[in-house]
């Protein structure tokens, strides 16, 4: 469903960034365990929800999203904007009666799924295109409307018998997008672009106890903007050039975070997202598909989803077609794909690149050069010995077997360290890192799992200024 001022090449120009935008649009749409009955899916709370003004005035949610960024358009440049959001449609479940009538029910059992009431999201787009020169002054405003509607879908059992139907209802929705531009003070040929998205729906609580669920069908859910220049470039808002830092600091963004999007090295597309992103965000190539709960780890989600019971999977399949896709993805994921989710290192590859080729005559006899030896191996470095090494703390020698008092330092303390403040511990080893730092591996006195920690080598680590020596046992 698209409102367009002028046909353009929006699809092509925004294609590279659309995968990230899809993740923004559906983040939080349905959460693990992907069942409507789960407590975390009973309160639908996505990013970028623009509620009707009368509802926003009553609570903490807002009806307007504002984006400001800098651009350097060339002569005759055009600006294309695309607003994307989800329009909630309320789905109810009805069972077919013997008399041909339908009765609304809480669930409908089928062999492969359990259908339940649910608010589905229908993707909506509003696009507009205008010459940059038209944006100064009053700018360009495009109102849009999504009409109310109702659809039904027949539900049949495995034998083709009609057993019920799904009824989907959408409420009327109104909004507008406004683009304006103003010149920056100074010698730079740059403009400040302001883009506002507003929910203008007239719906308001009727006083009968209407809550947020009643407001959602009249809201823009997951609202975000694409902005594209036909000629010229945008200025990075997270890493601007020196001349633009002051102007970037003066930009006012409300409930939106604009970043450069698309291919790295290009600056003609901006994604204004309700989620904080970096410039040129991208989906990890290891990601097997949309999981809608990306604040969690893909590997954990895939494993836990595959471990759901058959009944839980049936309910997830009946909750939403997208949830059904997640179940199918987890159940059919090949081991090699799951293994890739365990983690990846990219920075080392980017920084070091391929190393120089080793000479053909390189042999273990060449002093200091042994291709079969790691770049640093504690066992080959006889100058350190974690078990026998000792250090001096407060004038006393500390090493393996020493008793110490733990006093975590504020510079490095996390929440778990705070629970160990004032506890006594045994030093298990003195470790030296390659940067010259010293770390003490310890086990806490009274820890019932201390033997397992020693066997597995899973210790707690503190630096010398975070312990105080005690009398050895």
Coordinates of C-alpha atoms in Angstrom, one line a residue:
X1 CA 0.0 0.0 0.0
X2 CA 1.9 3.0 -1.2
X3 CA 1.1 6.7 -1.5
X4 CA 3.5 8.3 -4.0
X5 CA 3.8 11.9 -5.2
X6 CA 5.9 10.9 -8.2
X7 CA 7.1 7.5 -9.5
X8 CA 10.8 7.1 -8.8
X9 CA 13.6 4.6 -8.4
X10 CA 13.1 4.3 -4.6
X11 CA 13.2 0.5 -4.6
X12 CA 16.5 0.4 -6.4
X13 CA 18.2 3.2 -4.4
X14 CA 17.1 1.9 -1.0
X15 CA 17.5 -1.9 -1.8
X16 CA 20.9 -2.3 -0.1
X17 CA 19.7 -0.8 3.2
X18 CA 16.2 -2.5 3.1
X19 CA 17.4 -5.6 4.9
X20 CA 18.5 -3.6 7.9
X21 CA 15.2 -1.5 7.7
X22 CA 13.2 -4.8 7.8
X23 CA 15.0 -5.8 11.0
X24 CA 14.1 -2.4 12.5
X25 CA 10.5 -2.7 11.3
X26 CA 9.9 -6.1 12.9
X27 CA 12.2 -5.9 15.9
X28 CA 10.0 -7.1 18.9
X29 CA 7.1 -8.1 16.6
X30 CA 6.9 -11.6 18.2
X31 CA 9.4 -12.7 20.9
X32 CA 10.6 -16.1 21.9
X33 CA 8.9 -18.6 22.6
X34 CA 6.8 -17.1 19.7
X35 CA 3.5 -18.0 21.3
X36 CA 0.6 -15.5 21.8
X37 CA 0.0 -17.0 25.2
X38 CA 3.6 -16.2 26.5
X39 CA 3.6 -13.3 28.9
X40 CA 6.2 -11.4 26.9
X41 CA 3.9 -11.5 23.8
X42 CA 0.8 -10.3 25.6
X43 CA 2.1 -6.7 25.9
X44 CA 3.2 -5.8 22.4
X45 CA 5.9 -3.2 22.6
X46 CA 7.9 -2.4 19.5
X47 CA 10.2 0.5 18.7
X48 CA 8.9 3.5 16.8
X49 CA 5.3 3.4 17.9
X50 CA 3.5 6.7 17.0
X51 CA 0.2 6.7 18.8
X52 CA -2.9 8.9 18.2
X53 CA -2.4 12.4 19.7
X54 CA -5.2 12.1 22.2
X55 CA -3.7 8.9 23.6
X56 CA -0.1 10.2 23.6
X57 CA -1.3 13.1 25.7
X58 CA -2.3 10.7 28.4
X59 CA 0.9 8.7 28.7
X60 CA 4.6 8.5 27.9
X61 CA 4.2 7.6 24.2
X62 CA 4.4 10.2 21.4
X63 CA 2.6 10.9 18.2
X64 CA 5.5 12.7 16.3
X65 CA 8.9 11.6 15.1
X66 CA 11.4 14.3 14.0
X67 CA 14.6 13.8 12.0
X68 CA 17.2 16.4 11.3
X69 CA 20.3 15.9 9.3
X70 CA 22.7 17.8 7.0
X71 CA 23.0 17.3 3.3
X72 CA 25.1 18.7 0.5
X73 CA 22.8 18.5 -2.6
X74 CA 24.1 19.3 -6.1
X75 CA 22.3 21.5 -8.5
X76 CA 18.9 20.1 -9.5
X77 CA 19.0 17.3 -6.9
X78 CA 15.8 15.6 -5.9
X79 CA 15.1 14.2 -2.4
X80 CA 13.1 10.9 -2.1
X81 CA 11.6 10.0 1.2
X82 CA 9.9 6.7 2.2
X83 CA 8.1 6.2 5.4
X84 CA 7.6 2.5 6.5
X85 CA 5.5 1.3 9.4
X86 CA 3.2 -1.6 10.4
X87 CA -0.6 -1.1 10.6
X88 CA -1.9 -3.4 13.3
X89 CA -4.9 -5.6 12.2
X90 CA -6.9 -7.4 14.9
X91 CA -7.4 -11.1 14.2
X92 CA -10.1 -13.1 15.9
X93 CA -10.8 -16.8 15.6
X94 CA -14.2 -18.3 14.9
X95 CA -15.4 -21.9 14.9
X96 CA -17.9 -23.1 12.4
X97 CA -21.2 -24.5 13.8
X98 CA -23.3 -27.3 12.5
X99 CA -26.0 -24.7 11.5
X100 CA -23.5 -22.8 9.3
X101 CA -23.0 -20.0 11.9
X102 CA -19.7 -19.0 13.3
X103 CA -18.8 -18.6 17.0
X104 CA -15.9 -16.5 18.3
X105 CA -13.5 -18.7 20.3
X106 CA -10.2 -18.4 22.2
X107 CA -8.5 -21.1 20.1
X108 CA -9.1 -23.5 17.2
X109 CA -7.2 -26.8 17.2
X110 CA -5.8 -28.1 14.0
X111 CA -3.4 -31.0 13.4
X112 CA -0.4 -28.8 12.7
X113 CA -1.2 -25.6 14.6
X114 CA -3.4 -24.0 17.2
X115 CA -5.0 -20.7 15.9
X116 CA -5.4 -18.0 18.5
X117 CA -6.4 -14.3 18.5
X118 CA -3.5 -12.0 17.6
X119 CA -2.7 -8.6 16.3
X120 CA -0.9 -9.0 12.9
X121 CA 1.2 -6.3 11.3
X122 CA 0.6 -5.2 7.7
X123 CA 3.5 -3.3 6.2
X124 CA 2.6 0.2 4.9
X125 CA 4.7 2.6 2.8
X126 CA 4.3 6.3 2.1
X127 CA 6.8 7.7 -0.5
X128 CA 7.3 11.2 -1.8
X129 CA 9.7 12.9 -4.2
X130 CA 10.5 16.6 -4.6
X131 CA 13.2 18.9 -5.9
X132 CA 15.4 20.0 -3.0
X133 CA 14.8 23.6 -4.1
X134 CA 11.1 23.2 -3.2
X135 CA 11.9 22.2 0.4
X136 CA 12.9 25.6 1.6
X137 CA 10.3 27.8 3.1
X138 CA 7.0 25.9 3.7
X139 CA 8.5 22.7 2.3
X140 CA 6.4 19.7 1.2
X141 CA 3.7 18.0 3.2
X142 CA 2.0 14.8 2.2
X143 CA -1.1 13.6 4.3
X144 CA -2.0 9.9 4.0
X145 CA -4.9 7.7 5.1
X146 CA -5.3 4.0 5.6
X147 CA -9.0 3.1 5.5
X148 CA -10.8 0.7 7.9
X149 CA -11.3 -2.8 6.5
X150 CA -12.4 -6.3 7.3
X151 CA -11.3 -9.6 5.7
X152 CA -12.2 -13.2 6.4
X153 CA -10.1 -16.3 5.7
X154 CA -11.7 -19.8 5.7
X155 CA -10.0 -22.5 7.8
X156 CA -10.2 -26.1 6.7
X157 CA -8.9 -29.3 8.4
X158 CA -6.7 -31.9 6.9
X159 CA -9.6 -33.5 5.1
X160 CA -10.8 -30.2 3.5
X161 CA -13.7 -29.7 5.9
X162 CA -14.6 -26.2 6.8
X163 CA -13.9 -25.9 10.6
X164 CA -13.8 -22.1 11.1
X165 CA -12.5 -18.8 9.9
X166 CA -10.2 -16.0 10.7
X167 CA -11.6 -12.5 10.8
X168 CA -9.2 -9.6 10.4
X169 CA -10.2 -6.0 11.1
X170 CA -8.2 -2.8 10.5
X171 CA -9.0 0.6 12.0
X172 CA -8.8 3.8 10.1
X173 CA -5.4 5.5 10.3
X174 CA -4.3 9.1 9.4
X175 CA -0.9 10.7 9.3
X176 CA 1.4 13.1 7.4
X177 CA 5.0 13.4 6.4
X178 CA 6.6 16.9 6.1
X179 CA 10.0 17.8 4.6
X180 CA 11.6 21.2 5.0
X181 CA 15.1 22.5 4.4
X182 CA 17.1 25.5 5.5
X183 CA 20.5 26.9 4.6
X184 CA 23.3 26.7 7.1
X185 CA 25.0 29.9 8.3
X186 CA 28.5 30.3 6.9
X187 CA 30.4 29.6 3.7
X188 CA 29.3 26.0 3.3
X189 CA 26.8 25.0 0.6
X190 CA 24.9 22.7 2.9
X191 CA 21.3 22.4 4.1
X192 CA 19.7 21.3 7.3
X193 CA 16.9 18.8 6.4
X194 CA 14.0 18.4 8.8
X195 CA 11.6 15.5 8.3
X196 CA 8.6 14.9 10.6
X197 CA 6.3 12.0 10.7
X198 CA 3.0 12.6 12.6
X199 CA 0.1 10.4 13.5
X200 CA -3.0 12.6 13.0
X201 CA -5.7 10.0 13.7
X202 CA -8.7 11.5 15.6
X203 CA -9.2 8.4 17.7
X204 CA -9.4 9.0 21.4
X205 CA -10.3 6.9 24.5
X206 CA -14.0 6.7 25.0
X207 CA -13.8 6.7 28.8
X208 CA -14.9 3.0 29.0
X209 CA -11.5 1.9 30.2
X210 CA -9.7 1.9 26.8
X211 CA -6.1 0.9 27.2
X212 CA -3.0 0.7 25.0
X213 CA -4.3 -2.3 23.1
X214 CA -7.2 -0.2 21.9
X215 CA -4.8 2.5 20.7
X216 CA -2.5 0.2 18.8
X217 CA -4.7 -0.3 15.7
X218 CA -4.7 3.5 15.2
X219 CA -0.9 3.7 15.6
X220 CA 2.1 3.7 13.3
X221 CA 4.2 0.8 14.6
X222 CA 7.9 0.5 13.9
X223 CA 7.9 3.8 12.0
X224 CA 11.2 4.8 10.3
X225 CA 12.3 6.8 7.3
X226 CA 14.5 6.4 4.2
X227 CA 15.9 9.6 2.8
X228 CA 17.8 9.6 -0.6
X229 CA 19.5 12.3 -2.7
X230 CA 19.6 11.9 -6.5
X231 CA 22.7 14.0 -6.6
X232 CA 24.9 15.0 -3.7
X233 CA 25.5 13.5 -0.3
X234 CA 24.4 13.5 3.3
X235 CA 26.8 14.3 6.2
X236 CA 27.4 11.6 8.8
X237 CA 25.6 12.5 12.0
X238 CA 27.8 10.2 14.1
X239 CA 31.2 11.1 12.6
X240 CA 30.8 14.5 10.9
X241 CA 33.7 16.4 9.3
X242 CA 35.2 19.1 11.5
X243 CA 33.4 22.0 9.6
X244 CA 30.0 20.4 10.3
X245 CA 30.4 19.4 14.0
X246 CA 28.7 22.5 15.3
X247 CA 25.8 22.3 12.9
X248 CA 25.3 18.6 13.6
X249 CA 25.2 19.3 17.4
X250 CA 22.4 21.8 16.7
X251 CA 20.2 19.3 14.9
X252 CA 17.2 18.1 16.9
X253 CA 16.2 14.5 16.5
X254 CA 13.2 13.3 18.5
X255 CA 12.5 9.5 18.7
X256 CA 14.7 9.0 15.6
X257 CA 18.4 8.3 14.9
X258 CA 19.6 9.1 11.3
X259 CA 22.6 7.2 10.0
X260 CA 24.2 6.7 6.6
X261 CA 22.9 3.6 5.0
X262 CA 23.5 1.4 2.0
X263 CA 26.9 0.4 0.6
X264 CA 29.9 1.4 2.6
X265 CA 31.6 4.5 1.1
X266 CA 28.4 6.0 -0.2
X267 CA 26.5 8.8 1.4
X268 CA 23.4 9.4 -0.7
X269 CA 21.0 7.4 1.6
X270 CA 20.0 7.9 5.2
X271 CA 18.0 5.6 7.4
X272 CA 16.3 7.4 10.3
X273 CA 15.6 4.6 12.8
X274 CA 13.9 4.5 16.2
X275 CA 16.8 2.2 17.2
X276 CA 20.4 3.5 17.6
X277 CA 22.6 2.3 14.8
X278 CA 26.0 3.0 13.4
X279 CA 26.7 4.3 9.9
X280 CA 26.2 1.7 7.2
X281 CA 24.6 -0.9 9.4
X282 CA 24.4 -4.4 8.0
X283 CA 22.9 -7.8 9.0
X284 CA 25.6 -10.3 9.9
X285 CA 26.1 -12.7 7.0
X286 CA 25.9 -15.6 9.4
X287 CA 22.3 -14.8 10.4
X288 CA 20.1 -17.5 9.0
X289 CA 16.9 -15.5 8.9
X290 CA 14.6 -13.1 10.8
X291 CA 14.1 -14.1 14.4
X292 CA 12.3 -10.9 15.5
X293 CA 14.0 -11.0 18.9
X294 CA 17.4 -9.8 17.8
X295 CA 18.2 -8.3 21.2
X296 CA 18.9 -11.9 22.0
X297 CA 21.7 -14.0 20.5
X298 CA 20.7 -15.9 17.3
X299 CA 22.5 -19.1 18.4
X300 CA 20.6 -19.2 21.7
X301 CA 17.3 -18.4 20.1
X302 CA 17.7 -21.1 17.4
X303 CA 18.7 -23.8 20.0
X304 CA 15.9 -22.9 22.5
X305 CA 13.3 -22.7 19.7
X306 CA 14.3 -26.1 18.4
X307 CA 13.9 -27.4 21.9
X308 CA 10.2 -26.3 22.3
X309 CA 7.7 -29.1 22.8
X310 CA 5.5 -30.2 19.9
X311 CA 2.5 -28.5 21.5
X312 CA 4.4 -25.2 21.9
X313 CA 5.5 -25.3 18.3
X314 CA 1.8 -25.9 17.2
X315 CA 0.7 -22.8 19.1
X316 CA 3.6 -20.8 17.7
X317 CA 2.7 -21.8 14.1
X318 CA -0.9 -20.7 14.8
X319 CA 0.2 -17.4 16.4
X320 CA 1.5 -15.7 13.2
X321 CA 2.9 -16.8 9.8
X322 CA 6.2 -15.2 10.8
X323 CA 6.4 -17.2 14.0
X324 CA 5.7 -20.3 11.9
X325 CA 8.7 -19.4 9.7
X326 CA 10.9 -19.2 12.8
X327 CA 9.9 -22.6 14.0
X328 CA 10.5 -24.1 10.5
X329 CA 13.9 -22.4 10.4
X330 CA 15.0 -23.8 13.8
X331 CA 13.8 -27.3 12.9
X332 CA 15.5 -27.5 9.6
X333 CA 18.7 -25.6 10.3
X334 CA 21.7 -27.6 9.1
X335 CA 24.5 -28.2 11.7
X336 CA 27.0 -26.2 9.7
X337 CA 24.7 -23.1 9.7
X338 CA 24.1 -23.4 13.4
X339 CA 27.9 -23.7 14.0
X340 CA 28.4 -20.4 12.2
X341 CA 26.1 -18.7 14.8
X342 CA 28.6 -19.5 17.6
X343 CA 30.6 -16.3 16.7
X344 CA 32.8 -14.6 14.2
X345 CA 35.9 -12.4 14.3
X346 CA 35.9 -9.7 11.6
X347 CA 38.2 -7.0 13.0
X348 CA 41.4 -9.1 12.9
X349 CA 40.8 -10.0 9.3
X350 CA 40.2 -6.4 8.3
X351 CA 43.2 -5.1 10.2
X352 CA 45.8 -7.7 9.4
X353 CA 44.8 -9.1 6.1
X354 CA 46.7 -12.0 4.6
X355 CA 50.2 -12.3 6.0
X356 CA 53.4 -12.5 3.9
X357 CA 54.2 -15.8 2.3
X358 CA 56.8 -17.8 4.2
X359 CA 60.1 -18.5 2.4
X360 CA 60.4 -21.9 0.9
X361 CA 63.6 -22.6 2.8
X362 CA 62.2 -21.8 6.2
X363 CA 62.9 -24.7 8.5
X364 CA 62.8 -25.3 12.3
X365 CA 66.5 -25.0 12.3
X366 CA 66.3 -21.3 11.7
X367 CA 66.7 -19.6 15.2
X368 CA 63.5 -17.9 16.4
X369 CA 61.4 -19.0 13.4
X370 CA 59.3 -22.1 13.9
X371 CA 56.2 -22.3 11.8
X372 CA 54.8 -25.1 13.9
X373 CA 55.0 -23.0 17.1
X374 CA 52.2 -20.5 18.1
X375 CA 53.1 -16.8 18.1
X376 CA 53.1 -17.1 21.9
X377 CA 52.9 -20.2 24.0
X378 CA 53.1 -20.0 27.8
X379 CA 54.7 -23.5 27.9
X380 CA 57.5 -22.4 25.6
X381 CA 58.2 -19.2 27.6
X382 CA 60.2 -20.3 30.7
X383 CA 60.3 -16.8 32.0
X384 CA 56.8 -17.1 33.4
X385 CA 55.2 -19.8 35.5
X386 CA 51.6 -19.1 36.8
X387 CA 51.9 -21.7 39.6
X388 CA 55.4 -20.6 40.9
X389 CA 55.4 -16.9 40.1
X390 CA 54.9 -14.5 42.9
X391 CA 54.4 -10.7 43.1
X392 CA 54.7 -8.2 45.9
X393 CA 51.5 -6.5 47.2
X394 CA 51.6 -4.1 50.2
X395 CA 55.2 -5.3 50.9
X396 CA 54.1 -9.0 51.1
X397 CA 54.8 -11.8 48.7
X398 CA 51.6 -13.2 47.0
X399 CA 51.4 -16.3 44.8
X400 CA 49.5 -19.6 44.4
X401 CA 48.2 -20.7 47.8
X402 CA 48.1 -17.2 49.3
X403 CA 45.0 -16.0 51.1
X404 CA 43.8 -12.6 50.1
X405 CA 40.9 -10.2 50.9
X406 CA 39.0 -9.1 47.8
X407 CA 38.3 -5.4 47.3
X408 CA 37.2 -4.9 43.7
X409 CA 38.3 -1.5 42.3
X410 CA 35.8 1.0 41.0
X411 CA 37.5 1.3 37.7
X412 CA 36.8 -2.2 36.6
X413 CA 34.0 -3.4 38.9
X414 CA 30.9 -5.0 37.5
X415 CA 27.7 -6.0 39.4
X416 CA 29.0 -9.5 40.2
X417 CA 32.3 -8.2 41.6
X418 CA 30.3 -6.1 44.1
X419 CA 28.9 -9.3 45.8
X420 CA 32.5 -10.3 46.5
X421 CA 33.5 -7.1 48.2
X422 CA 35.2 -8.1 51.5
X423 CA 35.2 -11.9 50.8
X424 CA 38.4 -14.0 51.3
X425 CA 39.9 -16.1 48.6
X426 CA 42.8 -18.3 47.7
X427 CA 45.2 -17.4 44.9
X428 CA 45.4 -20.2 42.3
X429 CA 47.8 -18.6 39.8
X430 CA 49.7 -15.4 38.9
X431 CA 49.2 -14.6 35.2
X432 CA 51.2 -12.2 33.1
X433 CA 49.6 -10.9 29.8
X434 CA 51.5 -9.9 26.7
X435 CA 51.1 -6.2 27.6
X436 CA 52.9 -6.5 30.9
X437 CA 49.7 -6.7 33.1
X438 CA 49.4 -9.0 36.1
X439 CA 46.2 -10.9 37.0
X440 CA 45.5 -13.1 40.0
X441 CA 43.3 -16.2 39.4
X442 CA 41.4 -16.8 42.6
X443 CA 38.8 -19.1 44.1
X444 CA 36.5 -17.7 46.8
X445 CA 36.6 -19.4 50.2
X446 CA 33.3 -21.1 51.0
X447 CA 32.4 -21.6 47.3
X448 CA 30.8 -25.1 47.1
X449 CA 31.9 -25.4 43.5
X450 CA 35.6 -24.7 44.1
X451 CA 36.7 -28.2 43.2
X452 CA 34.9 -28.0 39.9
X453 CA 36.4 -24.5 39.2
X454 CA 39.9 -25.9 39.8
X455 CA 39.3 -28.9 37.6
X456 CA 38.0 -26.8 34.7
X457 CA 40.3 -23.9 35.3
X458 CA 37.4 -21.5 35.5
X459 CA 38.7 -18.9 38.0
X460 CA 37.8 -15.3 39.0
X461 CA 40.4 -12.8 38.1
X462 CA 41.5 -9.7 40.0
X463 CA 44.4 -7.2 39.6
X464 CA 46.9 -6.6 42.4
X465 CA 45.3 -3.4 43.5
X466 CA 42.0 -5.2 44.0
X467 CA 43.3 -7.6 46.8
X468 CA 44.9 -7.3 50.2
X469 CA 47.3 -10.1 51.5
X470 CA 46.2 -12.1 54.5
X471 CA 48.0 -14.6 56.6
X472 CA 48.3 -17.9 54.7
X473 CA 46.4 -20.9 56.1

